[in-house]
Short mmCIF file of C-alpha atoms in Angstrom, two decimals:
data_model
loop_
_atom_site.label_atom_id
_atom_site.label_comp_id
_atom_site.label_asym_id
_atom_site.label_seq_id
_atom_site.Cartn_x
_atom_site.Cartn_y
_atom_site.Cartn_z
CA MET M 1 92.97 -8.15 73.49
CA ASN M 2 92.65 -6.40 70.19
CA ASN M 3 95.48 -4.87 68.19
CA LYS M 4 94.74 -1.31 69.37
CA LEU M 5 95.04 -2.41 72.98
CA ILE M 6 98.33 -4.15 72.22
CA LEU M 7 99.66 -1.01 70.52
CA LEU M 8 98.56 1.08 73.49
CA SER M 9 100.27 -1.37 75.85
CA PHE M 10 103.50 -1.18 73.81
CA CYS M 11 103.36 2.63 73.91
CA LEU M 12 102.74 2.77 77.67
CA VAL M 13 105.53 0.30 78.42
CA THR M 14 107.90 2.23 76.15
CA LEU M 15 106.94 5.53 77.77
CA PHE M 16 107.45 4.08 81.24
CA PHE M 17 110.88 2.59 80.54
CA GLY M 18 111.93 5.66 78.56
CA THR M 19 111.04 7.91 81.49
CA VAL M 20 112.94 5.69 83.92
CA TYR M 21 115.99 5.66 81.64
CA VAL M 22 116.09 9.41 81.04
CA SER M 23 115.54 10.20 84.72
CA VAL M 24 118.26 7.91 86.05
CA HIS M 25 120.64 8.93 83.23
CA GLN M 26 120.25 12.60 84.18
CA VAL M 27 120.78 11.87 87.88
CA TYR M 28 124.00 10.01 87.06
CA ARG M 29 125.30 12.77 84.80
CA GLN M 30 124.27 15.76 86.92
CA SER M 31 125.70 14.26 90.11
CA ALA M 32 129.05 13.93 88.32
CA ASN M 33 129.34 17.75 88.70
CA ASP M 34 128.86 17.88 92.47
CA PRO M 35 132.48 17.90 93.72
CA GLN M 36 133.58 20.26 90.94
CA ILE M 37 130.93 22.86 91.80
CA GLN M 38 132.11 23.12 95.40
CA ILE M 39 135.82 23.16 94.53
CA ALA M 40 135.36 25.73 91.72
CA GLU M 41 133.33 28.11 93.88
CA ASP M 42 135.71 27.83 96.86
CA THR M 43 138.81 28.31 94.69
CA ALA M 44 137.29 31.28 92.84
CA LEU M 45 136.44 32.91 96.16
CA ARG M 46 140.02 32.49 97.42
CA LEU M 47 141.42 33.95 94.19
CA LYS M 48 138.90 36.79 94.28
CA ASN M 49 140.07 37.62 97.80
CA GLY M 50 143.68 37.86 96.71
CA GLN M 51 145.17 34.40 97.09
CA PRO M 52 148.07 34.20 94.63
CA VAL M 53 147.54 32.14 91.49
CA ASP M 54 151.01 30.72 92.08
CA ASN M 55 149.50 28.66 94.91
CA TYR M 56 147.86 26.56 92.18
CA LYS M 57 151.00 25.76 90.21
CA ALA M 58 151.45 22.04 90.71
CA PRO M 59 154.83 20.44 91.32
CA ALA M 60 155.70 17.69 88.85
CA ASP M 61 154.73 14.92 91.28
CA ALA M 62 151.24 16.37 91.81
CA VAL M 63 150.25 16.65 88.15
CA ILE M 64 147.11 14.80 87.05
CA ASP M 65 146.98 13.42 83.51
CA ILE M 66 143.31 13.97 82.69
CA GLU M 67 143.44 11.30 80.00
CA LYS M 68 144.29 8.57 82.54
CA SER M 69 143.20 9.65 86.02
CA LEU M 70 139.82 9.68 87.72
CA ALA M 71 141.01 12.35 90.18
CA PRO M 72 139.50 15.84 90.08
CA TYR M 73 141.84 18.37 88.49
CA LEU M 74 142.07 22.15 88.52
CA VAL M 75 143.20 24.76 85.99
CA VAL M 76 143.24 28.53 86.53
CA TYR M 77 142.85 30.75 83.46
CA ASP M 78 143.51 34.46 83.15
CA VAL M 79 140.74 36.87 82.14
CA ASP M 80 141.49 36.14 78.45
CA GLY M 81 141.14 32.37 78.89
CA LYS M 82 144.85 31.53 78.82
CA PRO M 83 145.82 28.71 81.23
CA ILE M 84 148.22 30.01 83.90
CA ALA M 85 148.29 27.43 86.70
CA GLY M 86 146.86 24.09 87.74
CA ASN M 87 147.47 20.41 88.17
CA GLY M 88 145.46 18.97 85.25
CA ILE M 89 147.40 18.30 82.08
CA LEU M 90 146.54 16.95 78.66
CA GLU M 91 149.34 15.91 76.33
CA GLY M 92 151.90 17.42 78.71
CA ALA M 93 150.35 20.90 79.03
CA LEU M 94 147.58 22.73 80.83
CA PRO M 95 144.47 22.30 78.66
CA THR M 96 142.79 25.11 76.77
CA LEU M 97 139.05 25.50 76.44
CA PRO M 98 137.01 26.94 73.57
CA GLN M 99 136.69 30.73 73.85
CA GLY M 100 132.89 30.44 73.86
CA VAL M 101 133.07 28.70 77.25
CA PHE M 102 134.77 31.76 78.75
CA GLU M 103 132.35 34.18 77.09
CA TYR M 104 129.35 32.29 78.46
CA THR M 105 130.90 31.89 81.91
CA LYS M 106 131.77 35.57 82.19
CA LYS M 107 128.10 36.46 81.55
CA HIS M 108 126.63 33.74 83.80
CA MET M 109 129.45 33.36 86.38
CA GLN M 110 129.48 29.56 86.02
CA ASP M 111 129.22 26.92 83.33
CA ARG M 112 128.75 23.16 83.80
CA ILE M 113 129.49 21.11 80.73
CA THR M 114 130.69 17.81 79.35
CA TRP M 115 134.05 18.48 77.74
CA GLN M 116 135.66 16.18 75.20
CA PRO M 117 139.01 17.63 74.12
CA ARG M 118 139.63 14.53 72.01
CA LYS M 119 138.25 11.05 71.42
CA GLY M 120 138.31 8.92 74.55
CA VAL M 121 138.80 11.85 76.95
CA ARG M 122 135.53 13.11 78.45
CA SER M 123 135.20 15.16 81.61
CA ALA M 124 132.46 16.78 83.63
CA ILE M 125 133.82 20.30 84.08
CA VAL M 126 132.68 23.34 86.00
CA VAL M 127 134.10 26.71 84.97
CA GLN M 128 133.72 29.56 87.47
CA TYR M 129 134.43 33.24 86.76
CA TYR M 130 135.93 35.36 89.51
CA GLU M 131 136.50 39.08 89.70
CA GLY M 132 138.34 40.88 92.49
CA THR M 133 141.98 41.70 93.17
CA THR M 134 142.54 39.75 89.98
CA SER M 135 140.04 38.31 87.54
CA GLY M 136 139.93 35.06 85.66
CA PHE M 137 138.41 31.61 85.53
CA VAL M 138 138.75 28.40 87.51
CA MET M 139 138.03 25.11 85.80
CA ILE M 140 137.55 21.96 87.83
CA GLY M 141 137.12 18.70 85.98
CA ARG M 142 136.74 15.02 86.58
CA SER M 143 136.68 12.06 84.23
CA LEU M 144 133.29 10.73 83.18
CA ARG M 145 134.64 7.20 82.62
CA GLU M 146 132.89 5.63 85.65
CA VAL M 147 129.65 7.55 85.11
CA GLU M 148 129.56 6.47 81.47
CA GLU M 149 130.10 2.84 82.49
CA ARG M 150 127.12 3.13 84.87
CA ILE M 151 125.04 4.65 82.08
CA GLU M 152 126.02 1.78 79.77
CA ARG M 153 124.86 -0.77 82.39
CA LEU M 154 121.66 1.23 82.89
CA THR M 155 121.01 1.16 79.14
CA LYS M 156 121.36 -2.62 79.06
CA MET M 157 119.19 -3.17 82.14
CA VAL M 158 116.37 -0.88 81.03
CA GLY M 159 116.57 -2.19 77.46
CA LEU M 160 116.25 -5.81 78.60
CA ALA M 161 113.39 -4.99 80.97
CA TRP M 162 111.60 -3.09 78.18
CA LEU M 163 112.07 -5.98 75.74
CA ALA M 164 110.92 -8.54 78.32
CA SER M 165 107.79 -6.45 78.98
CA LEU M 166 106.96 -6.31 75.27
CA ILE M 167 107.44 -10.07 74.97
CA LEU M 168 105.12 -10.64 77.94
CA ILE M 169 102.44 -8.52 76.28
CA VAL M 170 102.71 -10.59 73.08
CA VAL M 171 102.68 -13.89 74.99
CA HIS M 172 99.62 -12.74 76.95
CA ARG M 173 97.89 -11.80 73.69
CA LEU M 174 98.62 -15.22 72.21
CA LEU M 175 97.35 -17.04 75.29
CA VAL M 176 94.17 -14.99 75.55
CA THR M 177 93.22 -15.36 71.90
CA ARG M 178 94.00 -19.06 71.68
CA LYS M 179 90.80 -21.05 71.31
CA PRO M 180 90.29 -23.99 73.65
CA SER M 181 90.75 -27.29 71.88
CA GLN M 182 87.70 -29.31 71.01
CA THR M 183 87.61 -32.64 72.77
CA ASN M 184 85.38 -35.57 71.90
CA PRO M 185 83.10 -36.59 74.70
CA ALA M 186 83.72 -40.06 75.95
CA VAL M 187 81.48 -42.58 74.33
CA ASP M 188 79.93 -45.21 76.55
CA ILE M 189 79.55 -48.58 74.98
#
């Protein structure tokens, strides 16, 4: 095996494991949105059809602290992006989102993003615009803590498999290029 073949082998192994990593990473992250999409669309439809926003004001015992809980949470925003009802709280209040999220969502009807309102708090959120009897936005979120732990394990597994593959290529190269030892023929006396 010459050096060009070794380099090609390294590149192919790296490409293979990189593709596996990116693919599985994206499946993990994108599937984190699945429950939120359904809940956001259903809630927006109810609000569009006239269900009162007050139905989404959570009693104190039903509030979800998005910093600590893995449970999905909901926040309803008015047409200007001001939080008006919901069960998800951050630092004791309904969370606000950057105005650009509302501008994008109003044009595209839905936005699916990773939201990090502060260090250590990351959520997969879906924001849905609704227009009808009233207009506004519904945001459904869920912590990414478990998904990120899976991604961390994936990174370690793929990284170790990649490294082991590179080591095997080097070991194979060393074994193939090693010259057989010269032995002295037995001398008959």
